[in-house]
Amino acid sequence: MLLFYDVDPSDVRKQSGSYEEAFVEHEKRYLLDKDKVFRWRGALTQIASLSGWHLQDGHEAETIRSIIQEILSQLDNKYLFVALYPVGVKTRMKDINSLLCVGANDVRMVGILGMGGMGKTTITKAIYNKFYLHFEGRCFLGNVRETSKQHGLVYLQKQLLSKTLRIGNIEVSSVDRGIVMIPERLRHKRVLVIVGDVDQPKQLNALAGSRDWFGLGSRIIITTRDEQLLTNLQVDGIYRAKQMGDSESLELFSWHAFRNKYPAVGYMGISKSVVAYSSGLPLALEVLGSFLFNRSMKEWDCALEKLKRIPHDKVQEKLKISFDALSDNTYKDIFLDISCFFIGMDKSYVVQILNGCDFFAEIGISVLIERCLLTVDERNKLMMHDLLRDMGREIVRENDPKEPGKRSRLWLDEEVIDILTLCKGMEGVEGLALKLPRSEVNFNTKAFINMGRMRLLQLDYAQLTGDYKYLSKELRWLRWHRFPLKSMPNNFYPRKIVAIDLRYSNLREVWKDPKLLNKLEVLNLSHSHDLTRTPNFSRLPNLKKFILKDCTSLFEVH
C-alpha cells in the first residue's frame, strides 16, 4: 500500500521541490559515495511510478476508510461459511457479478431463481463474503420462508435494521411500522441485503418493497423458487441457477463420497451412475455422496437400485417444499399428472387433455414454470428435472406404499401388470400407463371394473379381452399404440374423451356404429396400415386435429 501524504507524487518522482533541496544536501554529505545518492533517487522514482493514494488538503477520514477497505478486501476475509467443498461456486459468481455491477452509483435488485437444492444459498453466501466490505451496512437474511413462519415478519424487519445499522434491540411494533422504518433508516445508506428463500409477496413487501428504501450504491439480492415474485418486484436482472455439468458433478460427489477430487479405484463406474441419477443437482450430489461415504460396493449397488424406486428422504424433503407451496389443488394435480405421464409431450396437446379434466391447464402450467417445477423446451415439449419427476411420483407412492392398486396414478410396468392381472385396481386410480415392448400380455377388461374414476389410460402393445363396458366412462385421454382390434367396440363409449392416440393400430374402421363424442379434440391414427376409411366427422363436432400419417390403405373419407 502506497500513500502520498501531503506531498505531490511528481515531486517524489522528479525529486523536485523540497526533495530537490534535500538531495542537494545529501550530495554534499556523501561526496565520496555518489552511487548511494543515485540509488536513492532511482528508488524514489520507481516508488512514485506505483499507484497509490494521494492525500492532500484534508479528506483524511475518507482516505483512511478507503485504505482500510482495500486492505480488508485483500485479506482472506470470510464472514459466512459457504460450503465444505465449494465446487463451481466461483464460476457462477462471475455470472452474477455482471448483474450486480457493485460500485455503480445506483440501487439494484437482482433475483437468483431456481428449484430447491440448486445451490442458491451457497452462491449468495459467497457473494456476500466477496462484497460485504464495500458497503456501509449489510445483512444476510438466509431462510425467510421458514423464519417468517416461526417468528413472524416483524422479527425479520428487526434483524434487517439491527444488522445494517449495527444497533441492538431496535423496537419495531408492527409490520406496517417496519415498512416505514426501513426506508427512514436506510434510504441514505449504501447497503448489501440478501433476502433468501422468499416464497410470499408479503415477505418482500415487508423487507425490500422498493429501491427507494435504500441508498445509492445499494445491492439487494433475492433468492426464490417463484419467478412471479421477482417479476412483481421488477428486479433489474434474474440469474437462473444452473445444473452442474458432468465434471463438476463428479468432483462434488467425489469430495463427499471419497474425500477426494476423484472416485476411489474401482468406484468410477458406479459413481458416474449416481452422478447421472442426480442430474446436476448439488443437493443430491452432497446428500448421496455423504450417505455412501465409507460403504462397501454391495451397499452402493443396493442403494442405487433403491434410488430408482424411492428417492432419498433428505432430497425428497427439500424438493417437496415447492410442491407443498402450491396453494391450488389443481396445480398439484397437473404437476402429478405430468410427472407420471406427460414428460416429453407437446405442451399444447397436454393442455387440451388437462383442460378436459377441468384443470385450467394454461394458468396451471404457467405457475409450475414460474415455480421452477416445470420447463418447456424449444420444441414446445414439457420437461422436468429427473429428481422433480421422482419427487412427484414419490408423493403418489407415499399415499399407499404397500398397495399400489389404491394409488391415484400408476406408471411402473411391473406394478401395472400385477394390478391388471390380479384385478387389484381400486376406485382411487385416476391414471394408468403401461408401455410394453411387444404385444404378448393379455388382460381381461374386468380388471378395470373398480377403476371408475380413471381419466388417463395408456396401454401400449397390450391385449384386452372381454366386455369394454368395464372401462372408465371418465376417460379424457386414451393412448393405445398397436391397438389390437379391427374397430372400436360398440359398448366402449367414453363420452368425456378429449384425445385418442391409436398409432400403429390394427383398425380397419374406427367405429362401425359411430358414437357422438362432443369433447374429442385430437384423434391420431397414424401408421394404421389396415385403416380403409375415416370416421364419420359429423359425430365428432369439436375435432381439431386428425392425424392420418402413413395410413397406406385409406380410400374412403367421410
XYZ file of C-alpha atoms in Angstrom:
558
model
C 0.000 0.000 0.000
C 1.440 3.359 -1.017
C 0.254 6.668 0.452
C 1.489 10.109 -0.669
C 0.700 12.172 2.411
C 0.749 15.930 1.910
C 3.194 15.577 -0.958
C 2.867 15.661 -4.740
C 3.829 12.305 -6.342
C 5.513 14.211 -9.212
C 7.877 15.863 -6.677
C 8.831 12.403 -5.453
C 9.289 11.053 -8.961
C 11.384 14.025 -10.202
C 12.941 14.866 -6.832
C 11.731 18.441 -7.197
C 10.517 20.957 -4.610
C 11.525 20.024 -1.066
C 13.051 16.767 -2.374
C 15.396 18.745 -4.605
C 16.640 20.760 -1.645
C 17.148 17.613 0.421
C 19.144 15.865 -2.298
C 21.447 18.862 -2.683
C 22.347 18.415 0.981
C 22.719 14.614 0.587
C 25.108 15.017 -2.344
C 27.283 17.347 -0.278
C 27.269 14.924 2.641
C 28.044 11.844 0.522
C 30.515 13.480 -1.788
C 32.687 10.355 -1.814
C 29.717 7.958 -2.277
C 27.601 9.460 -5.042
C 26.315 5.983 -6.055
C 24.351 5.784 -2.805
C 22.522 9.044 -3.555
C 21.960 7.862 -7.119
C 20.309 4.676 -5.821
C 18.083 6.736 -3.542
C 16.933 8.834 -6.473
C 16.190 5.706 -8.515
C 14.209 4.163 -5.643
C 12.041 7.259 -5.238
C 11.444 7.474 -8.985
C 10.370 3.824 -9.034
C 8.090 4.181 -5.994
C 6.434 7.316 -7.361
C 5.542 5.398 -10.519
C 3.371 2.991 -8.497
C -0.325 3.627 -7.975
C -1.425 4.648 -4.515
C -3.406 7.181 -2.514
C -2.672 10.890 -2.748
C -3.781 12.689 0.403
C -3.517 16.466 0.314
C -5.560 19.328 1.771
C -7.597 17.273 4.241
C -10.127 14.462 3.451
C -8.136 12.183 5.750
C -11.107 10.219 7.118
C -12.358 9.195 3.688
C -8.903 8.197 2.510
C -8.260 6.149 5.641
C -11.619 4.405 5.136
C -10.652 3.542 1.554
C -7.284 2.213 2.667
C -8.837 0.011 5.346
C -11.403 -1.325 2.867
C -8.671 -2.137 0.354
C -6.562 -3.934 2.971
C -9.520 -5.974 4.249
C -10.626 -6.897 0.739
C -7.194 -8.345 0.024
C -7.235 -10.474 3.144
C -8.921 -13.904 3.086
C -11.843 -12.425 4.970
C -14.766 -14.836 5.242
C -17.812 -13.593 7.081
C -20.085 -16.580 6.320
C -19.269 -20.247 5.871
C -20.033 -21.050 2.222
C -19.633 -24.794 1.700
C -17.356 -27.619 2.768
C -16.461 -28.223 -0.894
C -17.395 -25.119 -2.940
C -17.129 -26.757 -6.367
C -18.306 -24.494 -9.190
C -19.123 -21.535 -6.938
C -16.604 -19.111 -8.466
C -17.867 -19.791 -11.992
C -21.440 -18.967 -11.030
C -20.369 -15.882 -9.097
C -18.894 -14.383 -12.276
C -22.282 -14.527 -13.984
C -23.999 -12.850 -11.032
C -21.298 -10.192 -10.678
C -22.148 -8.907 -14.144
C -25.737 -8.359 -12.987
C -24.773 -6.726 -9.693
C -22.242 -4.159 -11.009
C -21.036 -3.447 -7.474
C -19.582 0.056 -7.359
C -22.082 1.668 -9.711
C -23.960 4.523 -8.052
C -27.477 3.159 -8.410
C -29.746 0.824 -6.464
C -30.019 -2.644 -7.985
C -32.254 -5.559 -7.152
C -31.157 -8.921 -8.526
C -33.013 -12.216 -8.261
C -31.487 -15.690 -8.100
C -34.065 -18.203 -9.308
C -34.025 -21.988 -9.221
C -35.549 -25.180 -7.912
C -34.714 -26.377 -4.413
C -31.260 -27.827 -3.891
C -29.700 -25.934 -6.801
C -27.206 -24.072 -4.590
C -28.812 -20.618 -4.487
C -27.941 -20.062 -0.824
C -24.358 -21.230 -1.330
C -23.881 -18.731 -4.157
C -25.351 -15.828 -2.179
C -23.101 -16.545 0.800
C -20.067 -16.464 -1.480
C -21.246 -13.172 -2.993
C -21.820 -11.741 0.484
C -18.287 -12.673 1.556
C -16.818 -11.094 -1.563
C -18.617 -7.769 -1.392
C -19.827 -7.023 2.134
C -16.844 -4.777 2.923
C -17.814 -2.479 0.048
C -20.975 -1.368 1.856
C -21.758 0.791 4.849
C -24.327 -1.693 6.110
C -25.046 -5.329 5.328
C -27.499 -8.021 6.281
C -27.892 -11.673 5.296
C -31.423 -12.972 5.907
C -30.967 -16.591 4.939
C -34.198 -18.546 5.296
C -37.032 -16.049 5.090
C -39.688 -18.658 4.289
C -39.089 -20.701 7.421
C -38.139 -17.803 9.722
C -41.290 -15.859 8.877
C -43.371 -18.930 9.746
C -41.658 -19.462 13.085
C -41.014 -15.880 14.250
C -43.022 -13.572 12.004
C -42.110 -10.716 9.679
C -41.516 -8.190 12.476
C -38.644 -10.364 13.699
C -37.084 -10.264 10.218
C -37.548 -6.493 9.994
C -35.738 -6.085 13.321
C -32.936 -8.315 12.050
C -32.588 -6.241 8.897
C -32.401 -2.942 10.765
C -30.150 -4.072 13.598
C -27.626 -5.743 11.289
C -27.406 -2.977 8.703
C -27.263 -0.205 11.327
C -25.204 -2.279 13.827
C -27.583 -1.393 16.609
C -29.029 -3.922 19.009
C -32.606 -4.142 20.267
C -34.357 -1.967 17.681
C -38.049 -1.755 18.524
C -40.483 -2.458 15.675
C -44.073 -2.501 16.864
C -45.715 -3.984 13.753
C -45.062 -4.998 10.148
C -46.582 -1.732 8.924
C -44.344 0.248 11.248
C -41.335 -1.710 9.974
C -42.258 -0.853 6.375
C -41.970 2.822 7.353
C -38.825 2.446 9.492
C -36.690 0.583 6.961
C -36.663 3.354 4.325
C -36.415 6.014 7.050
C -33.201 4.467 8.385
C -31.656 3.032 5.200
C -32.522 5.357 2.308
C -29.240 7.253 2.742
C -27.062 4.199 3.405
C -25.205 2.074 0.872
C -26.218 -1.436 1.958
C -25.920 -5.043 0.843
C -29.019 -7.054 1.714
C -29.603 -10.735 0.954
C -33.221 -11.877 1.261
C -33.049 -15.655 0.908
C -35.669 -18.281 0.119
C -38.643 -15.957 -0.337
C -41.951 -17.626 -1.206
C -44.614 -14.990 -0.463
C -45.137 -11.417 -1.777
C -45.783 -10.166 1.760
C -42.220 -11.098 2.748
C -40.721 -8.860 0.065
C -43.232 -6.108 0.789
C -42.087 -6.114 4.415
C -38.333 -6.326 3.820
C -37.446 -4.845 0.428
C -40.554 -3.346 -1.070
C -38.853 -0.754 -3.276
C -35.483 0.528 -4.468
C -36.358 3.863 -2.826
C -35.901 2.238 0.569
C -32.119 2.044 0.134
C -29.282 4.485 -0.530
C -27.405 4.885 -3.803
C -24.939 2.080 -4.449
C -27.060 -0.474 -2.552
C -27.485 -4.032 -3.790
C -30.459 -6.212 -2.852
C -30.299 -9.917 -3.754
C -33.391 -12.120 -3.541
C -33.363 -15.907 -3.869
C -36.583 -17.734 -4.628
C -38.208 -20.651 -6.436
C -41.020 -18.409 -7.708
C -40.290 -16.229 -10.736
C -43.544 -14.288 -10.345
C -42.248 -12.732 -7.107
C -39.261 -11.315 -8.979
C -41.447 -10.141 -11.852
C -43.749 -8.281 -9.464
C -40.768 -6.609 -7.794
C -39.406 -5.618 -11.227
C -35.876 -6.709 -10.415
C -33.026 -5.439 -12.585
C -31.904 -8.920 -13.523
C -32.501 -12.599 -12.829
C -29.778 -15.224 -12.554
C -31.204 -18.682 -13.217
C -29.315 -21.209 -11.134
C -27.715 -23.797 -13.400
C -27.365 -27.537 -13.042
C -23.799 -28.722 -12.611
C -22.041 -30.257 -15.594
C -20.746 -33.822 -15.573
C -17.190 -32.999 -14.452
C -18.312 -30.596 -11.703
C -20.929 -33.097 -10.538
C -18.413 -35.925 -10.334
C -15.952 -33.722 -8.425
C -18.530 -32.514 -5.873
C -19.855 -36.046 -5.384
C -16.307 -37.423 -5.008
C -15.366 -34.909 -2.317
C -18.353 -36.046 -0.244
C -18.156 -39.762 -1.021
C -14.364 -40.242 -1.004
C -12.945 -37.004 0.496
C -11.033 -36.672 -2.749
C -11.424 -34.923 -6.084
C -11.864 -38.249 -7.903
C -13.583 -41.562 -7.075
C -11.574 -44.329 -5.440
C -10.171 -47.151 -7.572
C -12.966 -49.445 -8.748
C -15.726 -46.933 -7.973
C -15.625 -44.747 -11.085
C -18.416 -46.579 -12.951
C -20.913 -46.676 -10.108
C -20.009 -43.094 -9.118
C -20.941 -41.957 -12.619
C -24.251 -43.812 -12.254
C -25.052 -41.928 -9.036
C -23.992 -38.654 -10.669
C -26.252 -39.381 -13.659
C -29.147 -40.073 -11.281
C -28.505 -36.732 -9.517
C -28.833 -34.835 -12.832
C -26.556 -31.996 -11.768
C -28.430 -31.110 -8.567
C -25.836 -30.058 -5.935
C -28.061 -31.057 -3.012
C -28.423 -34.630 -4.307
C -24.702 -34.931 -5.015
C -23.842 -33.804 -1.477
C -26.500 -35.879 0.281
C -25.856 -39.076 -1.671
C -22.073 -38.663 -1.513
C -22.164 -38.287 2.262
C -24.610 -41.196 2.570
C -22.360 -43.534 0.549
C -19.102 -42.483 2.216
C -17.112 -45.444 3.556
C -19.694 -48.024 2.402
C -18.998 -51.266 0.547
C -19.643 -51.833 -3.155
C -22.602 -54.107 -2.310
C -24.144 -51.311 -0.271
C -23.590 -48.877 -3.155
C -25.310 -51.256 -5.602
C -28.246 -51.760 -3.260
C -28.611 -48.031 -2.576
C -28.595 -47.205 -6.294
C -31.298 -49.783 -7.011
C -33.414 -48.367 -4.211
C -32.988 -44.819 -5.526
C -34.519 -45.886 -8.827
C -37.751 -46.610 -6.919
C -37.639 -44.435 -3.798
C -35.813 -41.058 -3.569
C -33.522 -40.286 -0.640
C -35.616 -38.719 2.125
C -33.442 -35.588 2.530
C -33.594 -34.825 -1.185
C -37.336 -35.544 -1.268
C -37.965 -33.272 1.724
C -36.129 -30.336 0.143
C -37.752 -30.652 -3.282
C -41.240 -31.248 -1.896
C -41.270 -27.740 -0.381
C -42.109 -26.338 -3.823
C -44.966 -28.807 -4.296
C -46.404 -28.118 -0.849
C -46.294 -24.374 -1.585
C -48.803 -24.818 -4.423
C -51.947 -23.400 -2.888
C -54.337 -24.733 -5.542
C -55.035 -28.470 -5.711
C -55.480 -28.317 -9.492
C -51.860 -27.122 -9.779
C -50.817 -30.142 -7.725
C -52.878 -32.481 -9.916
C -51.325 -31.015 -13.065
C -47.833 -31.479 -11.633
C -48.524 -35.086 -10.637
C -50.144 -35.921 -13.993
C -47.185 -34.510 -15.904
C -44.567 -36.154 -13.665
C -46.240 -39.547 -14.071
C -47.453 -39.473 -17.696
C -46.676 -36.441 -19.856
C -42.952 -35.561 -19.638
C -41.585 -35.007 -23.135
C -45.017 -34.473 -24.709
C -46.181 -31.405 -26.612
C -47.431 -28.708 -24.267
C -50.455 -27.780 -26.393
C -51.546 -31.424 -26.566
C -51.248 -31.887 -22.800
C -53.122 -28.622 -22.191
C -56.049 -29.963 -24.218
C -56.142 -33.155 -22.163
C -55.841 -31.432 -18.784
C -58.417 -28.803 -19.724
C -60.726 -31.730 -20.406
C -60.122 -32.712 -16.767
C -61.269 -29.203 -15.698
C -57.761 -28.304 -14.506
C -57.441 -24.882 -16.259
C -54.120 -26.065 -17.599
C -52.775 -22.890 -19.239
C -52.535 -20.970 -15.967
C -51.599 -24.106 -14.042
C -48.639 -24.931 -16.276
C -47.590 -21.266 -16.231
C -47.491 -21.346 -12.414
C -45.468 -24.579 -12.401
C -42.939 -22.997 -14.755
C -42.715 -19.893 -12.548
C -42.146 -22.114 -9.502
C -39.260 -23.937 -11.244
C -41.176 -27.220 -11.217
C -41.522 -27.479 -14.987
C -39.907 -26.210 -18.181
C -40.865 -26.039 -21.837
C -38.088 -26.686 -24.346
C -37.547 -25.115 -27.755
C -39.790 -27.752 -29.369
C -42.675 -26.914 -27.008
C -42.173 -30.162 -25.074
C -42.897 -30.322 -21.342
C -39.717 -31.144 -19.449
C -38.905 -31.693 -15.778
C -35.740 -32.311 -13.784
C -35.451 -36.056 -13.148
C -35.447 -35.594 -9.382
C -38.562 -33.402 -9.521
C -40.205 -36.171 -11.542
C -39.161 -38.680 -8.889
C -40.397 -36.334 -6.157
C -43.857 -36.215 -7.757
C -44.004 -39.961 -8.191
C -42.898 -40.499 -4.609
C -45.749 -38.264 -3.394
C -48.126 -40.618 -5.194
C -46.378 -43.741 -3.865
C -46.442 -42.457 -0.289
C -50.247 -42.312 -0.378
C -50.241 -46.099 -0.108
C -46.740 -47.614 -0.149
C -47.881 -51.227 0.226
C -50.977 -51.306 -2.032
C -50.210 -49.837 -5.491
C -53.778 -50.514 -6.639
C -55.026 -47.853 -4.198
C -52.763 -45.096 -5.525
C -54.047 -42.298 -7.725
C -51.547 -42.867 -10.533
C -49.753 -45.983 -11.764
C -46.771 -45.918 -14.146
C -44.376 -48.772 -13.267
C -44.918 -51.596 -15.750
C -44.378 -54.410 -13.233
C -46.893 -52.905 -10.796
C -49.440 -52.228 -13.536
C -49.131 -55.793 -14.881
C -49.655 -57.181 -11.390
C -52.690 -54.953 -10.765
C -54.338 -55.784 -14.098
C -53.564 -59.499 -13.837
C -54.949 -59.842 -10.309
C -57.709 -57.195 -10.692
C -56.315 -55.136 -7.800
C -57.161 -51.716 -9.200
C -59.359 -49.616 -6.907
C -61.620 -46.595 -7.268
C -58.886 -44.124 -6.404
C -56.906 -44.804 -9.591
C -57.071 -41.729 -11.867
C -54.307 -42.596 -14.312
C -52.560 -45.749 -15.520
C -49.720 -46.156 -18.008
C -48.396 -49.423 -19.407
C -45.641 -49.346 -22.016
C -44.951 -52.895 -23.172
C -42.215 -53.634 -25.725
C -44.416 -56.067 -27.701
C -47.947 -57.477 -27.816
C -47.531 -60.547 -25.627
C -49.503 -59.692 -22.485
C -53.249 -60.215 -22.318
C -55.610 -58.853 -19.657
C -59.320 -59.120 -19.013
C -61.395 -55.945 -19.157
C -62.835 -56.828 -15.730
C -59.503 -55.631 -14.290
C -60.912 -52.106 -14.803
C -64.276 -52.712 -13.150
C -63.372 -50.849 -9.930
C -61.418 -48.050 -11.614
C -64.398 -45.881 -12.466
C -62.599 -42.567 -11.808
C -59.794 -43.193 -14.320
C -59.123 -40.126 -16.505
C -55.859 -41.128 -18.190
C -55.105 -44.508 -19.759
C -52.081 -45.701 -21.718
C -51.938 -49.354 -22.839
C -49.188 -49.538 -25.453
C -48.969 -53.019 -27.028
C -51.412 -54.523 -24.523
C -54.199 -57.015 -25.376
C -57.628 -56.836 -23.730
C -60.315 -59.482 -23.842
C -63.826 -59.156 -22.505
C -66.526 -56.507 -22.412
C -65.221 -52.941 -22.924
C -68.103 -51.504 -20.907
C -65.888 -52.003 -17.826
C -63.502 -49.273 -18.949
C -63.979 -45.958 -17.187
C -66.586 -43.514 -18.518
C -64.399 -40.689 -17.141
C -61.573 -41.166 -19.641
C -60.134 -37.963 -21.126
C -57.026 -39.486 -22.705
C -56.571 -42.884 -24.296
C -53.222 -43.858 -25.767
C -53.074 -47.381 -27.088
C -50.306 -47.981 -29.594
C -50.798 -51.220 -31.529
C -54.494 -51.314 -30.655
C -55.368 -54.951 -31.479
C -58.976 -54.775 -32.723
C -60.341 -54.119 -36.222
C -62.738 -51.472 -34.890
C -63.616 -49.857 -31.581
C -66.107 -51.976 -29.611
C -69.706 -50.682 -29.710
C -70.021 -50.786 -25.932
C -66.958 -48.601 -25.412
C -68.386 -45.088 -25.230
C -66.075 -42.617 -23.396
C -68.285 -39.520 -23.640
C -65.720 -37.202 -21.996
C -62.723 -38.261 -24.086
C -60.555 -35.385 -25.354
C -57.649 -37.166 -27.057
C -57.333 -40.622 -28.598
C -53.939 -41.863 -29.806
C -54.148 -45.213 -31.627
C -50.964 -45.153 -33.657
C -49.852 -48.433 -35.277
C -53.321 -49.905 -34.682
C -54.982 -52.854 -36.441
C -58.078 -50.758 -37.150
C -59.880 -51.114 -40.465
C -62.536 -48.642 -39.471
C -62.704 -46.622 -36.256
C -66.368 -47.219 -35.308
C -68.872 -49.460 -37.052
C -71.613 -47.694 -35.153
C -70.306 -44.097 -34.811
C -70.664 -42.525 -31.370
C -71.267 -38.854 -30.708
C -68.098 -37.614 -28.991
C -68.677 -33.934 -28.316
C -65.435 -33.391 -26.428
C -62.994 -35.224 -28.691
C -60.402 -32.750 -29.997
C -57.456 -34.920 -31.088
C -57.557 -38.239 -32.959
C -54.253 -39.788 -34.066
C -54.467 -42.925 -36.230
C -51.022 -42.654 -37.846
C -49.318 -45.798 -39.170
C -52.570 -47.769 -39.051
C -51.813 -49.618 -42.255
C -55.119 -51.511 -42.422
C -57.346 -48.451 -41.987
C -59.632 -48.100 -45.013
C -61.970 -45.270 -44.048
C -62.085 -42.242 -41.796
C -64.639 -41.910 -39.011
C -67.876 -40.005 -39.568
C -66.831 -36.436 -38.765
C -70.419 -35.358 -38.113
C -70.217 -37.405 -34.902
C -67.037 -35.551 -33.868
C -68.200 -31.922 -33.941
C -65.273 -30.459 -31.954
C -62.426 -32.390 -33.545
C -59.486 -30.011 -34.032
C -56.656 -32.318 -35.002
C -56.940 -35.511 -37.046
C -53.661 -37.270 -37.923
C -53.516 -39.982 -40.613
C -49.799 -40.191 -41.378
C -48.772 -43.369 -43.223
C -52.279 -44.867 -43.387
C -51.489 -46.612 -46.660
C -54.815 -48.478 -47.177
C -57.089 -45.466 -46.697
C -59.501 -44.923 -49.602
C -62.742 -43.566 -48.134
C -63.202 -40.209 -46.375
C -66.475 -39.336 -44.609
